[in-house]
CSV table of C-alpha atoms in Angstrom, one decimal:
chain,number,residue,atom,x,y,z
A,10,MET,CA,179.0,99.0,11.0
A,11,ASP,CA,175.5,99.2,9.4
A,12,ASP,CA,175.1,95.8,10.0
A,13,ILE,CA,175.6,96.1,13.7
A,14,LYS,CA,173.6,98.7,14.4
A,15,LYS,CA,171.1,97.2,12.3
A,16,ARG,CA,171.3,94.2,14.5
A,17,ILE,CA,170.8,96.5,17.7
A,18,PHE,CA,168.3,97.9,16.6
A,19,ASN,CA,166.2,95.3,15.6
A,20,LEU,CA,167.4,93.8,19.3
A,21,GLU,CA,166.1,96.9,20.6
A,22,THR,CA,162.5,96.7,18.9
A,23,GLN,CA,162.2,92.9,19.7
A,24,LEU,CA,162.8,93.5,23.5
A,25,LYS,CA,160.9,96.6,23.9
A,26,ASN,CA,157.9,94.9,22.3
A,27,ASN,CA,158.5,91.5,25.1
A,28,ALA,CA,158.7,93.8,27.7
A,29,TYR,CA,155.8,95.0,26.7
A,30,GLU,CA,153.9,92.0,26.4
A,31,TYR,CA,155.0,90.8,29.5
A,32,TYR,CA,154.6,93.7,32.1
A,33,THR,CA,151.6,95.8,30.6
A,34,LEU,CA,149.9,92.9,28.8
A,35,ASP,CA,150.7,90.0,31.0
A,36,ASN,CA,150.7,88.0,28.2
A,37,PRO,CA,154.5,87.2,26.4
A,38,SER,CA,155.1,85.4,23.6
A,39,ILE,CA,158.7,84.4,24.3
A,40,SER,CA,160.1,82.4,27.3
A,41,ASP,CA,162.2,84.0,29.9
A,42,VAL,CA,165.1,82.1,28.5
A,43,GLU,CA,164.7,83.4,25.1
A,44,TYR,CA,164.1,86.9,26.3
A,45,ASP,CA,167.4,86.6,28.7
A,46,TYR,CA,169.3,85.5,25.4
A,47,LEU,CA,168.3,88.1,23.6
A,48,TYR,CA,168.9,90.5,26.1
A,49,HIS,CA,172.6,89.2,26.7
A,50,GLU,CA,173.4,89.5,22.8
A,51,LEU,CA,172.5,93.1,23.1
A,52,LEU,CA,174.3,93.7,26.2
A,53,MET,CA,178.0,92.5,24.3
A,54,TYR,CA,177.0,94.7,21.4
A,55,TYR,CA,176.9,98.0,23.6
A,56,GLU,CA,179.9,96.7,26.0
A,57,ASN,CA,182.0,96.4,22.9
A,58,TYR,CA,180.3,99.5,20.8
A,59,PRO,CA,179.4,101.8,23.9
A,60,SER,CA,178.5,104.7,21.7
A,61,LEU,CA,176.0,103.6,20.2
A,62,ILE,CA,174.0,103.1,23.3
A,63,THR,CA,171.0,105.5,23.0
A,64,ASN,CA,169.2,107.3,26.2
A,65,ASP,CA,166.1,105.2,25.4
A,66,SER,CA,167.6,101.6,25.1
A,67,ILE,CA,165.8,98.9,27.3
A,68,THR,CA,168.8,98.3,29.0
A,69,ARG,CA,168.7,101.5,31.0
A,70,LYS,CA,165.0,100.3,32.0
A,71,VAL,CA,163.6,98.5,34.8
A,72,GLY,CA,160.2,96.7,33.5
A,73,TYR,CA,157.9,98.8,31.4
A,74,GLN,CA,154.9,101.1,31.4
A,75,LEU,CA,151.9,101.0,33.5
A,76,VAL,CA,148.4,100.4,32.4
A,77,ASN,CA,145.9,103.1,33.8
A,78,LYS,CA,144.2,100.7,36.4
A,79,PHE,CA,145.6,101.6,39.9
A,80,THR,CA,147.2,104.8,41.2
A,81,LYS,CA,151.1,105.3,40.4
A,82,TYR,CA,153.5,105.2,43.1
A,83,GLN,CA,157.0,106.4,43.7
A,84,HIS,CA,159.0,103.9,45.1
A,85,ALA,CA,161.2,105.4,48.5
A,86,TYR,CA,163.7,102.9,47.4
A,87,GLN,CA,164.3,102.2,43.8
A,88,MET,CA,163.5,98.5,42.8
A,89,TYR,CA,166.4,96.7,41.2
A,90,SER,CA,166.6,93.9,38.4
A,91,LEU,CA,169.0,91.3,38.5
A,92,ASP,CA,171.7,90.4,36.3
A,93,ASN,CA,172.0,87.0,34.0
A,94,ALA,CA,174.3,84.1,34.3
A,95,PHE,CA,173.3,81.5,31.7
A,96,ASN,CA,176.3,79.3,33.1
A,97,PHE,CA,178.9,78.2,35.9
A,98,ASN,CA,181.5,80.0,34.0
A,99,ASP,CA,179.4,82.9,34.3
A,100,LEU,CA,179.2,82.7,38.2
A,101,ASP,CA,183.0,82.1,38.4
A,102,ALA,CA,183.7,85.3,36.3
A,103,PHE,CA,181.3,86.9,39.0
A,104,ASP,CA,183.3,85.3,41.6
A,105,GLN,CA,186.7,86.6,40.5
A,106,THR,CA,185.5,90.3,40.1
A,107,ILE,CA,184.5,90.4,43.7
A,108,ARG,CA,188.1,88.8,45.2
A,109,LYS,CA,188.9,91.5,43.7
A,110,GLU,CA,187.5,93.9,46.0
A,111,SER,CA,186.9,91.6,49.4
A,112,PHE,CA,188.5,87.9,50.6
A,113,ASN,CA,186.0,88.0,53.1
A,114,TYR,CA,182.4,87.5,51.5
A,115,GLU,CA,179.6,85.0,51.7
A,116,TYR,CA,176.9,84.1,49.1
A,117,VAL,CA,173.1,83.6,49.4
A,118,VAL,CA,171.4,81.3,47.3
A,119,GLU,CA,167.8,81.7,46.8
A,120,PRO,CA,165.2,79.9,44.4
A,121,LYS,CA,164.0,82.4,41.9
A,122,ILE,CA,160.1,82.2,42.0
A,123,ASP,CA,158.3,82.9,39.2
A,124,GLY,CA,155.8,85.4,40.1
A,125,LEU,CA,155.4,89.6,40.3
A,126,ALA,CA,157.7,91.7,42.7
A,127,ILE,CA,156.0,93.5,45.3
A,128,SER,CA,157.1,96.3,47.9
A,129,LEU,CA,155.4,96.6,50.7
A,130,THR,CA,155.8,99.7,53.0
A,131,TYR,CA,154.8,99.4,56.8
A,132,LYS,CA,154.7,102.5,59.3
A,133,ASP,CA,154.7,101.8,63.2
A,134,GLY,CA,154.3,98.2,62.3
A,135,LEU,CA,151.2,98.5,60.1
A,136,LEU,CA,150.9,97.8,56.8
A,137,GLU,CA,150.5,101.3,54.8
A,138,SER,CA,151.1,100.0,51.2
A,139,GLY,CA,151.4,97.4,48.4
A,140,VAL,CA,152.8,98.1,45.1
A,141,THR,CA,154.1,96.6,42.1
A,142,ARG,CA,157.7,96.9,40.9
A,143,GLY,CA,156.3,98.8,37.8
A,144,ASN,CA,159.6,100.6,35.8
A,145,GLY,CA,161.8,100.2,39.4
A,146,LEU,CA,161.0,103.7,40.2
A,147,ILE,CA,157.4,104.0,39.8
A,148,GLY,CA,154.6,101.2,40.3
A,149,GLU,CA,151.0,100.7,40.8
A,150,ASN,CA,149.3,100.9,43.8
A,151,VAL,CA,147.3,97.8,44.5
A,152,THR,CA,147.0,97.9,48.4
A,153,ASN,CA,144.0,96.5,48.9
A,154,ASN,CA,144.7,93.5,46.7
A,155,ILE,CA,147.5,93.1,48.7
A,156,LYS,CA,145.7,92.5,51.9
A,157,THR,CA,143.7,89.5,50.7
A,158,ILE,CA,146.9,87.6,50.5
A,159,SER,CA,147.3,85.6,53.8
A,160,ASP,CA,150.8,85.1,53.3
A,161,ILE,CA,151.1,89.0,53.9
A,162,PRO,CA,150.7,91.0,57.6
A,163,ILE,CA,148.9,93.1,57.9
A,164,VAL,CA,150.3,94.0,61.3
A,165,LEU,CA,154.1,93.2,62.4
A,166,ASN,CA,155.3,91.8,65.2
A,167,GLU,CA,157.2,94.6,66.2
A,168,LYS,CA,155.8,98.3,65.5
A,169,ILE,CA,158.6,99.6,63.2
A,170,ASP,CA,158.4,101.3,60.0
A,171,LEU,CA,160.0,99.0,57.1
A,172,VAL,CA,159.9,98.7,53.1
A,173,VAL,CA,160.1,94.8,52.8
A,174,ARG,CA,160.4,93.4,48.9
A,175,GLY,CA,159.2,90.4,48.1
A,176,GLU,CA,157.4,87.7,44.8
A,177,VAL,CA,153.8,87.3,44.8
A,178,TYR,CA,153.1,84.1,43.0
A,179,LEU,CA,150.4,81.6,42.5
A,180,LYS,CA,150.8,78.2,43.9
A,181,ARG,CA,150.4,75.5,41.0
A,182,SER,CA,147.5,74.0,42.8
A,183,MET,CA,145.4,76.9,42.5
A,184,PHE,CA,146.5,77.4,39.3
A,185,ASN,CA,144.8,74.4,38.1
A,186,LYS,CA,142.1,75.1,39.8
A,187,ILE,CA,141.7,78.5,38.5
A,188,ASN,CA,142.2,77.4,34.9
A,189,GLU,CA,139.6,74.6,35.5
A,190,ASP,CA,136.8,77.0,36.9
A,191,LEU,CA,138.0,79.1,33.5
A,192,SER,CA,137.3,76.6,31.0
A,193,ASN,CA,134.0,75.1,33.2
A,194,ASN,CA,133.1,78.7,32.3
A,195,ASN,CA,134.0,78.8,29.0
A,196,LYS,CA,136.5,81.5,29.2
A,197,ASP,CA,140.2,82.2,27.9
A,198,GLN,CA,142.7,79.9,30.3
A,199,PHE,CA,145.8,81.7,31.4
A,200,VAL,CA,149.1,80.3,30.0
A,201,ASN,CA,151.3,80.0,33.2
A,202,ALA,CA,151.0,80.6,36.9
A,203,ARG,CA,153.1,83.6,36.6
A,204,ASN,CA,150.5,85.4,34.3
A,205,ALA,CA,147.7,84.1,36.4
A,206,ALA,CA,149.1,85.8,39.2
A,207,ALA,CA,150.2,89.1,37.8
A,208,GLY,CA,146.8,89.5,36.4
A,209,THR,CA,145.0,88.8,39.5
A,210,LEU,CA,147.0,90.9,41.5
A,211,ARG,CA,146.1,94.1,39.2
A,212,GLN,CA,141.9,92.7,39.4
A,213,LEU,CA,140.2,96.0,40.0
A,214,ASP,CA,137.9,93.6,42.1
A,215,SER,CA,139.4,92.3,45.3
A,216,LYS,CA,136.7,90.1,45.8
A,217,ILE,CA,138.6,87.9,42.5
A,218,VAL,CA,141.9,88.7,44.2
A,219,ALA,CA,140.9,87.1,47.6
A,220,LYS,CA,138.9,84.1,45.9
A,221,ARG,CA,142.3,82.8,43.7
A,222,GLN,CA,144.3,82.8,47.1
A,223,LEU,CA,147.6,84.5,45.8
A,224,SER,CA,150.6,83.5,47.7
A,225,ALA,CA,153.9,85.6,48.7
A,226,PHE,CA,157.5,84.9,49.6
A,227,PHE,CA,159.5,88.1,50.7
A,228,TYR,CA,163.7,88.1,50.1
A,229,ASN,CA,164.8,92.0,50.9
A,230,ILE,CA,164.5,94.7,53.3
A,231,ALA,CA,165.1,97.9,51.6
A,232,ASN,CA,165.3,100.2,54.9
A,233,TYR,CA,167.9,97.8,56.5
A,234,GLN,CA,170.6,100.5,57.3
A,235,GLU,CA,167.5,101.9,59.4
A,236,LEU,CA,167.4,98.2,61.2
A,237,ASN,CA,171.3,98.1,61.8
A,238,LEU,CA,171.1,94.8,60.1
A,239,LYS,CA,174.2,94.0,58.1
A,240,THR,CA,174.3,91.1,56.1
A,241,HIS,CA,171.1,90.0,53.6
A,242,PHE,CA,170.7,86.6,55.8
A,243,GLU,CA,170.2,88.5,58.7
A,244,CYS,CA,167.5,90.6,57.2
A,245,LEU,CA,166.0,87.0,56.3
A,246,THR,CA,166.0,85.9,59.3
A,247,TYR,CA,164.2,89.3,61.0
A,248,LEU,CA,161.6,88.7,58.0
A,249,LYS,CA,160.8,85.5,59.6
A,250,LYS,CA,160.8,86.9,63.0
A,251,LEU,CA,158.2,89.9,61.8
A,252,GLY,CA,155.8,87.4,60.1
A,253,PHE,CA,156.8,87.0,56.6
A,254,CYS,CA,157.3,83.7,55.0
A,255,VAL,CA,160.7,83.3,53.8
A,256,ASN,CA,161.7,80.5,51.1
A,257,ASP,CA,162.6,77.1,53.4
A,258,GLN,CA,165.6,76.7,50.4
A,259,ILE,CA,167.4,79.6,51.0
A,260,LYS,CA,171.2,78.9,51.9
A,261,LEU,CA,174.2,80.6,53.3
A,262,HIS,CA,177.6,79.4,51.9
A,263,SER,CA,181.3,80.6,51.4
A,264,LYS,CA,182.4,79.1,48.4
A,265,MET,CA,180.9,79.7,45.0
A,266,SER,CA,181.7,75.7,44.5
A,267,GLU,CA,179.0,75.3,47.5
A,268,VAL,CA,176.5,77.8,45.3
A,269,GLU,CA,177.0,75.6,41.9
A,270,LYS,CA,176.3,72.8,44.3
A,271,GLN,CA,173.0,74.5,45.9
A,272,ILE,CA,171.6,75.8,42.4
A,273,ASN,CA,171.6,71.8,41.3
A,274,VAL,CA,169.6,71.2,44.6
A,275,ILE,CA,167.1,73.8,43.9
A,276,GLU,CA,166.9,72.5,40.3
A,277,SER,CA,166.6,68.7,41.7
A,278,LYS,CA,163.6,69.8,43.9
A,279,ARG,CA,162.2,72.0,41.2
A,280,ALA,CA,159.5,69.1,39.9
A,281,LEU,CA,158.3,68.9,43.9
A,282,ASN,CA,157.4,72.3,44.7
A,283,ASP,CA,154.0,73.7,44.6
A,284,TYR,CA,155.3,76.9,43.0
A,285,ASP,CA,157.4,77.8,40.0
A,286,ILE,CA,161.0,78.7,39.7
A,287,ASP,CA,162.8,80.1,36.9
A,288,GLY,CA,166.4,79.7,38.3
A,289,ALA,CA,168.2,80.6,41.7
A,290,VAL,CA,169.2,84.2,42.6
A,291,ILE,CA,173.0,84.6,43.9
A,292,LYS,CA,173.6,87.4,46.4
A,293,ILE,CA,176.7,88.8,48.3
A,294,ASN,CA,175.5,88.6,52.1
A,295,ASP,CA,177.7,91.4,53.4
A,296,LEU,CA,175.4,94.6,52.4
A,297,ALA,CA,177.9,96.9,52.5
A,298,LEU,CA,179.7,95.3,50.3
A,299,GLN,CA,176.7,94.7,48.1
A,300,GLU,CA,176.9,98.7,47.8
A,301,LYS,CA,180.1,98.9,46.9
A,302,LEU,CA,179.6,96.3,44.2
């Protein structure tokens, strides 16, 4: 047992350090895949030894601490993180779990955009705030920077109250241009487009943000119940109608076998995209079933 406790302690320490590098410094020292495997290992220990879980465990948190650059903002609806599946066997197990609850369900498959999660709030169709995910409960108010992104509507096509989630990212072509400019000015280049997007969105000078031309895709309506929306795909269709950018590779499927084929399609198109992805996201289409699960 002492060896297990020691391994858990080492995993917690390493993962917290990695999370700090990723969320606060925007400068990770390991890849997302490496982090996910370490995190998965820790979860396996806690599943077998639940009494060893502490209140400050990394597994109880989403994101990490904030830097003191922007005003803190409490999310009206918590922003959650995603569980990981490392192979199709994991997806089949996920499918079997859902079968225990319902036989009438569909999946939505989306490319997982490698960027920075944001939450936008609109009042009467007018953009009121743009906030980073932060730790899932409290983020950073980056509204002024959000307004420089051309993919983000300031005024919606309808006068409604809306809380929408999306991913701010930097196109590969723009990332290469930024690094070229940094190199020409003898400045450190960004390691990857995700770091560049995160660092840009948290710039105090909105003029710099505007110059770097960030982009955004949207994939979630947090207050869907107020708008009488029943399915995730219905939310995506509505987001398009309102003027948001929704990824064109998102598909609706009725079987896990179709989902797995779609994942392969997304992977096959990866090099053709002008943006980075770090996998695919699979969601239950029925929002009530999502909540139940």
